[in-house]
């Protein structure tokens, strides 16, 4: 085994223009049991002035830890070695007093959880003022004025008034803006943005990326963008650093890394991302297995157990990060030369599984039986006030007249921002009771006709659900076998049958029969979600409702679960209702898609048609907000960025609910606008099986087409 | 915020009335002042008994609601009734409240400060010696009955007095009745007598609060906003006090304000052991003596105090937490 100290991964020559030089950084967390978690093992890179570097990796890859080490914000017990020089000044081992002077002034960080990152008891204005006054001797009045300027710069409407508001009066996106305002308050040289995408909706995320660009322009700061999503950095970063198990495994310009990856992990990551610009339903490239435990790393290359190219030497020696061609592009793989000379691409390295087709899918849609039909579904929640004497002060129109149907063997993707009513719709269907208005039919049975619990229970067999968070949806005290047996026991299967079925189910979702005796916490996230899927399949349902089934999973694991879902659908002729906010996942898995906004469906139709020619302005904005892991396309793409947040469903705008944020509305004449203000538009057919609820619907292509052959560019 | 507080205040006034009434009714129904006459030699004639009891409005032959009405009428006129020995409950109450007040005000406030400080400190030094010893100490105090602590302190004080050769710390009674001298020597004497009971109350109060504050602080220490504050360039100490402690104070203030009220009667042991004639001691005496009016008064005062404490708490939390103010 080679120790990390031997495998030095230094930058070849120090760059004069570098503002930040990280050299052989190691970060180790001692644990109570005496084992050491080696979170970062030999990280070196340089950041030039004004450059944007993307650090990409999954959870546990060391990407955030290395940045926290830079900020000096790791716990005091952490062992840090190596060197981090900011503008020539060594940061490691610096006294807190000195480090505090740099922090927030020369180097700033924007954290990923906007909801909890602001102190709840101070006004946002006071918090920005604090950031200013720590480092400058501005008077209170001057600092306040400057804080208002900053809030204005990051796009907070009425900054003077809003500065006096408390964090809980701001939405997540707005709080993120305040964070950015604080981070750029003192014109830092280096700005670190940690996982901007995770907690925010696509539209808000697009807004934030734009603000970040503004901030970069204003301050001229070098930016480090930390993310697990290769799509996010494609259009923004100059260079990309890929990390795996605490080590840098590939570093190069964005074009080099995206168009000519030389490390199998990078290739896998690129292949595993569901792409908006993919053509139709297709399997993704799964990376088998899961990332190694940092407390107990295997010898040799940590990626070896998951690597299709692994050879003998990979088990013995950890490959150093070395130049592939020229100095700029470097990769840590024993076979990088081979990959280079043979010009292997993702498809050559990772086998793409074949997807079958269910027999029922060969029938035309109209001839297939209906698995689920929802008509005019309404769910309003009363808004109450008062502690003792509650009185109704309003109505939250969570779902307000939704129609769709799913045929056998078909997948409908239901998408929209959080708060649009997609989860309420799903819960209404799962409840199997008479809705406030409208009808729900599951497998031909109307829920209005289910008069007792018995009938509902019988119907439940046909309708099962997979939840978003596999960690929370599996009882930690039940072994997996019991988790799977429970629904069958409830429905009176006999013991023998149950035992056989458990084995069958585990095999079906790619787990071993021996896993039945283990507890959920012994499984990785991806495996747990497979257990969740197996549980949903236990009763042989016809329709499975999937509530964001992959959004809690790491990128490389996500692809495997999506593939599994597609495989199962073909094998078992399942129908899916796939609820998601991620339109690119829906792109690869769904046949039809319905876009929801404030409790109503604004566009519905066949995936190909909706994605190629989205006709509702909201769909257009949603699609254009999603990044594509292709630097060229990202750079040239024009984004439609919606203004503001989702209006409250308790007080939706009159007429068309989208008009307050609509980009199309702005281009209309006053006369045309009146129609939007007065009347809610009906769904207008835009093509065979494609309709949009917009008075002025017209198709606009917002996704650049998939180029047939990917450019293989060699930078010089 | 003003409207919010006024609404709460009205709420509390209603609650105080209900609580006081219940206290009186409970005392009137369950206590038997007639016991005083039993076993007297020569026996007191029943008519005499009735006359005396009626004069004090504690005759069990009068319907309880009539007695209640009478008591309420007196109460409105500022008269809390009389005890069996003919003394006025109101006069007794005001004297004893002042006695208990001295003890409690200092002890509780000190306990609060020490508790919050020690809790925050322990949290900051999480899993280190300071944390372990403070936590262990707090658990020790909490698991000791108050009288054990009081007696231990007395033993310690006696040793100290012996060691220095004269009485440095006095722990019997509120003051030295034989003392001659001016205002300052009287004040010094009073303070001297206050030391041990105050320490007792402080320790008990601080121990519970400290554990609570420590937990609240630990929750906050790992929070994202403290990290944000540090990332802005705040030094560790500033970030900890200005952002962490400030937020962690909100939950422990609830506990603290309530301890004010409950400790009033809860200081029974401390008062008895150190010979202070305060509310706690009186509470026990009135119950033993079947003194209906006295018990009703003590219970009513406690109810009022608890409600004052919750009102105070509403104000403090509203001041500390902007999220309450808006709602």
Coordinates of N, CA and C in Angstrom, one line a residue, chain B residues 71-247:
Chain B
X71 N -65.8 35.9 52.1 CA -64.4 36.0 52.0 C -64.0 36.9 50.8
X72 N -64.7 36.7 49.7 CA -64.5 37.5 48.5 C -64.8 39.0 48.8
X73 N -65.9 39.2 49.5 CA -66.3 40.6 49.8 C -65.1 41.2 50.6
X74 N -64.6 40.5 51.6 CA -63.5 41.0 52.4 C -62.3 41.3 51.5
X75 N -62.0 40.3 50.7 CA -60.8 40.4 49.8 C -60.9 41.6 49.0
X76 N -62.1 41.9 48.4 CA -62.2 43.1 47.6 C -61.8 44.4 48.4
X77 N -62.2 44.3 49.7 CA -61.8 45.4 50.6 C -60.4 45.3 51.2
X78 N -59.6 44.4 50.7 CA -58.2 44.3 51.1 C -58.0 43.6 52.4
X79 N -59.0 42.8 52.7 CA -58.9 42.1 54.0 C -58.9 40.6 53.7
X80 N -57.8 39.9 54.1 CA -57.6 38.5 53.8 C -58.2 37.6 54.9
X81 N -58.9 38.2 55.8 CA -59.4 37.4 56.9 C -58.5 37.3 58.1
X82 N -58.9 36.5 59.1 CA -58.1 36.4 60.3 C -57.8 35.0 60.6
X83 N -56.6 34.8 61.3 CA -56.3 33.4 61.6 C -56.9 33.0 62.9
X84 N -56.7 31.8 63.4 CA -57.4 31.3 64.5 C -57.0 32.1 65.8
X85 N -55.8 32.6 65.8 CA -55.4 33.3 67.0 C -55.8 34.7 67.0
X86 N -56.6 35.1 66.0 CA -57.1 36.5 66.0 C -56.3 37.4 65.2
X87 N -55.1 36.9 64.8 CA -54.2 37.8 64.0 C -54.8 38.1 62.6
X88 N -54.3 39.1 61.9 CA -54.8 39.4 60.6 C -53.8 38.7 59.6
X89 N -54.4 37.9 58.7 CA -53.7 37.2 57.7 C -52.9 38.1 56.8
X90 N -53.5 39.2 56.5 CA -52.8 40.2 55.6 C -51.5 40.7 56.2
X91 N -51.6 41.0 57.5 CA -50.4 41.6 58.1 C -49.3 40.5 58.1
X92 N -49.7 39.3 58.5 CA -48.7 38.2 58.5 C -48.1 38.0 57.2
X93 N -49.0 38.0 56.2 CA -48.5 37.8 54.8 C -47.5 38.8 54.4
X94 N -47.8 40.1 54.6 CA -46.9 41.1 54.1 C -45.5 41.0 54.8
X95 N -45.5 40.6 56.1 CA -44.3 40.5 56.8 C -43.4 39.4 56.3
X96 N -44.1 38.2 56.1 CA -43.4 37.0 55.7 C -43.0 37.1 54.2
X97 N -43.8 37.8 53.4 CA -43.4 38.0 52.0 C -42.1 38.7 51.9
X98 N -42.0 39.7 52.7 CA -40.7 40.6 52.7 C -39.5 39.7 53.1
X99 N -39.8 38.8 54.1 CA -38.7 38.0 54.6 C -38.3 37.0 53.5
X100 N -39.3 36.3 52.9 CA -38.9 35.4 51.8 C -38.4 36.1 50.6
X101 N -38.9 37.3 50.4 CA -38.5 38.1 49.2 C -37.0 38.4 49.2
X102 N -36.5 38.8 50.4 CA -35.0 39.0 50.5 C -34.2 37.8 50.1
X103 N -34.6 36.7 50.7 CA -33.9 35.4 50.4 C -34.0 35.1 48.9
X104 N -35.2 35.1 48.4 CA -35.4 34.5 47.1 C -34.9 35.4 46.0
X105 N -35.1 36.7 46.2 CA -34.7 37.6 45.1 C -33.2 37.4 44.8
X106 N -32.4 37.5 45.9 CA -31.0 37.4 45.7 C -30.6 36.0 45.2
X107 N -31.1 35.0 45.9 CA -30.8 33.6 45.6 C -31.1 33.2 44.2
X108 N -32.3 33.6 43.8 CA -32.8 33.1 42.5 C -32.1 33.9 41.4
X109 N -31.9 35.2 41.6 CA -31.2 35.9 40.5 C -29.7 35.4 40.4
X110 N -29.1 35.2 41.5 CA -27.7 34.7 41.5 C -27.7 33.3 40.8
X111 N -28.7 32.5 41.2 CA -28.8 31.1 40.7 C -29.0 31.2 39.2
X112 N -29.8 32.1 38.7 CA -30.0 32.3 37.3 C -28.7 32.6 36.6
X113 N -28.0 33.6 37.1 CA -26.8 34.1 36.4 C -25.8 33.0 36.4
X114 N -25.6 32.3 37.6 CA -24.6 31.2 37.7 C -25.0 30.1 36.8
X115 N -26.3 29.8 36.8 CA -26.7 28.6 35.9 C -26.5 28.9 34.5
X116 N -26.9 30.1 34.0 CA -26.7 30.4 32.6 C -25.2 30.4 32.2
X117 N -24.5 31.1 33.1 CA -23.0 31.2 32.8 C -22.4 29.8 32.8
X118 N -22.6 29.0 33.8 CA -22.0 27.7 33.9 C -22.4 26.8 32.8
X119 N -23.7 26.9 32.4 CA -24.2 26.1 31.3 C -23.6 26.4 30.0
X120 N -23.5 27.7 29.7 CA -22.9 28.1 28.5 C -21.4 27.7 28.4
X121 N -20.8 27.9 29.5 CA -19.3 27.6 29.6 C -19.1 26.1 29.4
X122 N -20.0 25.3 30.1 CA -19.8 23.9 29.9 C -20.0 23.4 28.5
X123 N -21.0 24.1 27.8 CA -21.3 23.7 26.4 C -20.1 24.0 25.5
X124 N -19.5 25.2 25.8 CA -18.4 25.6 25.0 C -17.2 24.7 25.2
X125 N -17.0 24.2 26.4 CA -15.9 23.3 26.7 C -16.4 21.9 26.6
X126 N -17.3 21.6 25.7 CA -18.0 20.3 25.6 C -16.9 19.2 25.6
X127 N -17.2 18.2 26.4 CA -16.4 17.0 26.6 C -15.0 17.2 27.1
X128 N -14.8 18.3 27.8 CA -13.5 18.6 28.4 C -13.7 18.6 29.9
X129 N -12.6 18.8 30.6 CA -12.7 18.7 32.1 C -13.7 19.6 32.7
X130 N -13.7 20.9 32.2 CA -14.7 21.9 32.8 C -16.1 21.4 32.6
X131 N -16.4 20.9 31.4 CA -17.7 20.4 31.2 C -18.1 19.2 32.1
X132 N -17.2 18.2 32.1 CA -17.5 17.1 32.9 C -17.7 17.4 34.4
X133 N -16.8 18.3 35.0 CA -16.9 18.6 36.4 C -18.2 19.4 36.7
X134 N -18.5 20.4 35.8 CA -19.7 21.2 36.0 C -21.0 20.3 36.0
X135 N -21.0 19.4 35.0 CA -22.2 18.6 34.8 C -22.3 17.6 36.0
X136 N -21.2 17.0 36.4 CA -21.2 16.1 37.5 C -21.7 16.9 38.8
X137 N -21.2 18.1 39.0 CA -21.5 18.9 40.1 C -23.0 19.1 40.1
X138 N -23.6 19.5 39.0 CA -25.0 19.8 38.9 C -25.8 18.6 39.2
X139 N -25.4 17.4 38.7 CA -26.2 16.2 39.0 C -26.1 15.9 40.5
X140 N -25.0 16.2 41.1 CA -24.8 15.9 42.5 C -25.8 16.8 43.3
X141 N -25.8 18.1 43.0 CA -26.7 19.0 43.7 C -28.2 18.6 43.5
X142 N -28.5 18.2 42.3 CA -29.9 17.9 42.0 C -30.3 16.6 42.7
X143 N -29.4 15.7 42.9 CA -29.8 14.4 43.5 C -29.7 14.5 45.0
X144 N -29.2 15.6 45.6 CA -29.2 15.8 47.0 C -30.5 16.5 47.4
X145 N -31.2 16.1 48.5 CA -32.3 16.8 49.0 C -31.8 18.2 49.5
X146 N -32.6 19.2 49.5 CA -32.2 20.5 49.8 C -31.6 20.6 51.3
X147 N -32.3 19.8 52.2 CA -31.8 19.9 53.6 C -30.4 19.3 53.7
X148 N -30.1 18.3 52.9 CA -28.7 17.8 53.0 C -27.7 18.9 52.6
X149 N -28.0 19.6 51.5 CA -27.1 20.7 51.1 C -27.0 21.7 52.2
X150 N -28.2 22.1 52.7 CA -28.2 23.1 53.8 C -27.4 22.7 55.0
X151 N -27.5 21.5 55.4 CA -26.8 21.0 56.6 C -25.3 20.9 56.3
X152 N -25.0 20.4 55.1 CA -23.6 20.4 54.7 C -23.0 21.8 54.8
X153 N -23.7 22.7 54.3 CA -23.2 24.1 54.3 C -23.0 24.6 55.7
X154 N -24.0 24.2 56.6 CA -23.9 24.6 58.0 C -22.7 24.0 58.6
X155 N -22.4 22.7 58.3 CA -21.3 22.1 58.9 C -20.0 22.8 58.5
X156 N -20.0 23.1 57.2 CA -18.8 23.8 56.6 C -18.6 25.1 57.3
X157 N -19.7 25.9 57.5 CA -19.6 27.2 58.1 C -19.1 27.1 59.5
X158 N -19.6 26.1 60.3 CA -19.2 25.9 61.6 C -17.7 25.7 61.7
X159 N -17.2 24.8 60.8 CA -15.8 24.5 60.8 C -15.0 25.8 60.5
X160 N -15.5 26.6 59.6 CA -14.8 27.8 59.2 C -14.8 28.8 60.4
X161 N -16.0 28.9 61.1 CA -16.0 29.7 62.2 C -15.0 29.3 63.3
X162 N -15.0 28.0 63.5 CA -14.0 27.4 64.5 C -12.6 27.8 64.1
X163 N -12.3 27.6 62.8 CA -11.0 27.8 62.3 C -10.5 29.2 62.5
X164 N -11.4 30.2 62.2 CA -11.0 31.6 62.4 C -11.1 32.1 63.8
X165 N -11.8 31.3 64.6 CA -11.9 31.6 66.0 C -13.0 32.5 66.5
X166 N -13.7 33.2 65.5 CA -14.9 33.9 65.9 C -16.0 33.7 64.9
X167 N -17.2 34.2 65.1 CA -18.3 33.8 64.3 C -18.3 34.7 63.0
X168 N -17.8 34.0 61.9 CA -17.7 34.7 60.7 C -19.0 34.7 59.9
X169 N -19.6 33.5 59.9 CA -20.8 33.3 59.2 C -21.9 32.9 60.2
X170 N -23.0 33.6 60.2 CA -24.1 33.2 61.1 C -25.2 32.6 60.2
X171 N -25.8 31.5 60.8 CA -26.8 30.8 60.0 C -28.0 30.5 60.8
X172 N -28.3 31.2 61.8 CA -29.5 30.9 62.6 C -30.3 32.2 62.6
X173 N -31.5 32.1 62.0 CA -32.4 33.3 62.1 C -32.0 34.3 61.0
X174 N -32.8 35.4 61.1 CA -32.6 36.4 60.0 C -31.6 37.5 60.5
X175 N -31.5 37.7 61.8 CA -30.6 38.7 62.3 C -30.3 38.3 63.8
X176 N -29.3 39.0 64.3 CA -29.0 38.8 65.7 C -29.8 39.7 66.6
X177 N -30.7 39.2 67.4 CA -31.6 40.1 68.1 C -30.8 40.9 69.2
X178 N -29.7 40.4 69.6 CA -29.0 41.1 70.7 C -28.0 42.2 70.2
X179 N -28.0 42.3 68.9 CA -27.0 43.2 68.3 C -27.3 44.7 68.6
X180 N -26.2 45.4 69.1 CA -26.3 46.8 69.3 C -25.5 47.5 68.2
X181 N -25.9 48.7 67.8 CA -25.1 49.4 66.9 C -25.9 50.1 65.9
X182 N -25.3 50.8 64.9 CA -26.0 51.7 64.0 C -26.5 50.9 62.8
X183 N -26.9 51.6 61.8 CA -27.5 51.1 60.6 C -26.6 50.1 59.9
X184 N -25.3 50.5 59.8 CA -24.4 49.6 59.0 C -24.1 48.3 59.6
X185 N -24.0 48.3 60.9 CA -23.7 47.0 61.6 C -25.0 46.2 61.5
X186 N -26.2 46.8 61.5 CA -27.4 46.0 61.3 C -27.5 45.4 59.9
X187 N -27.1 46.2 58.9 CA -27.1 45.8 57.5 C -26.1 44.6 57.4
X188 N -24.9 44.8 57.9 CA -23.9 43.8 57.8 C -24.4 42.5 58.5
X189 N -25.0 42.6 59.6 CA -25.5 41.4 60.3 C -26.6 40.7 59.4
X190 N -27.5 41.5 58.8 CA -28.5 40.9 57.9 C -27.8 40.1 56.8
X191 N -26.9 40.8 56.1 CA -26.2 40.2 55.0 C -25.5 38.9 55.4
X192 N -24.9 38.9 56.6 CA -24.2 37.8 57.2 C -25.1 36.6 57.3
X193 N -26.3 36.9 57.8 CA -27.3 35.9 58.0 C -27.9 35.3 56.6
X194 N -27.7 36.2 55.6 CA -28.3 35.8 54.3 C -27.4 34.8 53.6
X195 N -26.1 34.8 53.9 CA -25.1 34.1 53.1 C -25.5 32.6 52.8
X196 N -25.6 31.9 53.9 CA -25.8 30.4 53.7 C -27.1 30.1 53.0
X197 N -28.3 30.6 53.5 CA -29.5 30.3 52.8 C -29.5 30.7 51.3
X198 N -28.9 31.9 51.0 CA -28.8 32.3 49.7 C -28.0 31.3 48.8
X199 N -26.8 30.9 49.4 CA -26.0 29.9 48.6 C -26.8 28.7 48.4
X200 N -27.6 28.2 49.4 CA -28.4 27.0 49.2 C -29.3 27.2 48.0
X201 N -30.1 28.3 48.1 CA -31.1 28.5 47.0 C -30.4 28.6 45.7
X202 N -29.3 29.3 45.7 CA -28.6 29.6 44.4 C -28.1 28.3 43.8
X203 N -27.5 27.4 44.7 CA -27.0 26.1 44.1 C -28.1 25.3 43.5
X204 N -29.2 25.2 44.2 CA -30.3 24.4 43.7 C -30.9 25.0 42.4
X205 N -31.0 26.3 42.4 CA -31.6 26.9 41.2 C -30.6 26.8 40.1
X206 N -29.3 27.0 40.3 CA -28.3 27.0 39.3 C -28.1 25.7 38.7
X207 N -28.2 24.6 39.5 CA -27.9 23.3 39.0 C -28.9 22.9 37.9
X208 N -30.2 23.1 38.1 CA -31.1 22.7 37.1 C -31.0 23.5 35.9
X209 N -30.9 24.8 36.1 CA -30.8 25.8 35.0 C -29.6 25.5 34.1
X210 N -28.5 25.2 34.8 CA -27.2 24.9 34.1 C -27.3 23.8 33.1
X211 N -27.9 22.7 33.6 CA -28.1 21.6 32.7 C -28.9 21.9 31.5
X212 N -30.0 22.7 31.7 CA -30.8 23.1 30.7 C -30.1 24.1 29.7
X213 N -29.4 25.0 30.3 CA -28.7 26.0 29.4 C -27.6 25.3 28.6
X214 N -27.0 24.3 29.2 CA -25.9 23.6 28.5 C -26.5 22.9 27.3
X215 N -27.7 22.2 27.5 CA -28.3 21.5 26.3 C -28.7 22.5 25.3
X216 N -29.3 23.6 25.7 CA -29.7 24.6 24.7 C -28.5 25.2 23.9
X217 N -27.5 25.4 24.6 CA -26.3 26.0 24.0 C -25.6 25.0 23.1
X218 N -25.6 23.7 23.5 CA -25.0 22.7 22.6 C -25.7 22.6 21.3
X219 N -27.1 22.7 21.4 CA -27.9 22.7 20.2 C -27.5 23.8 19.2
X220 N -27.2 25.0 19.8 CA -27.0 26.1 19.0 C -25.5 26.2 18.5
X221 N -24.6 25.7 19.3 CA -23.2 25.8 18.9 C -22.9 25.2 17.6
X222 N -23.5 24.1 17.2 CA -23.2 23.4 15.9 C -24.1 24.0 14.8
X223 N -24.8 25.1 15.1 CA -25.8 25.5 14.1 C -25.1 26.3 13.0
X224 N -25.8 26.4 11.9 CA -25.2 27.0 10.7 C -25.0 28.5 10.9
X225 N -25.9 29.2 11.7 CA -25.7 30.6 11.8 C -24.5 31.0 12.7
X226 N -24.1 30.2 13.6 CA -22.9 30.5 14.3 C -21.7 30.3 13.4
X227 N -21.7 29.3 12.5 CA -20.7 29.2 11.5 C -20.7 30.4 10.6
X228 N -21.9 30.9 10.2 CA -21.9 32.0 9.4 C -21.3 33.2 10.1
X229 N -21.6 33.4 11.3 CA -21.0 34.5 12.1 C -19.5 34.4 12.1
X230 N -19.0 33.2 12.3 CA -17.6 33.1 12.3 C -17.0 33.4 10.9
X231 N -17.7 32.9 9.9 CA -17.2 33.1 8.5 C -17.2 34.6 8.1
X232 N -18.0 35.4 8.8 CA -18.0 36.8 8.6 C -16.7 37.5 9.1
X233 N -16.1 36.8 10.0 CA -14.8 37.3 10.6 C -15.0 37.6 12.1
X234 N -16.1 37.2 12.7 CA -16.2 37.4 14.1 C -15.3 36.4 14.9
X235 N -14.7 36.9 15.9 CA -13.8 36.0 16.7 C -14.8 35.0 17.4
X236 N -14.1 33.9 17.9 CA -14.9 32.9 18.5 C -15.7 33.4 19.6
X237 N -15.1 34.1 20.5 CA -15.8 34.6 21.7 C -17.0 35.5 21.3
X238 N -16.8 36.4 20.4 CA -17.9 37.3 20.0 C -19.0 36.4 19.4
X239 N -18.7 35.5 18.5 CA -19.7 34.7 17.8 C -20.5 33.9 18.8
X240 N -19.7 33.4 19.8 CA -20.4 32.6 20.8 C -21.4 33.4 21.7
X241 N -20.9 34.5 22.1 CA -21.8 35.3 23.0 C -22.9 36.0 22.2
X242 N -22.5 36.6 21.1 CA -23.5 37.4 20.4 C -24.5 36.6 19.6
X243 N -24.1 35.5 19.1 CA -25.0 34.7 18.2 C -25.5 33.5 18.9
X244 N -24.6 32.7 19.5 CA -25.0 31.4 20.1 C -25.8 31.7 21.4
X245 N -25.1 32.3 22.4 CA -25.7 32.5 23.7 C -27.0 33.3 23.6
X246 N -27.0 34.3 22.8 CA -28.2 35.1 22.7 C -29.4 34.3 22.3
X247 N -29.2 33.4 21.3 CA -30.3 32.5 20.9 C -30.6 31.4 21.9

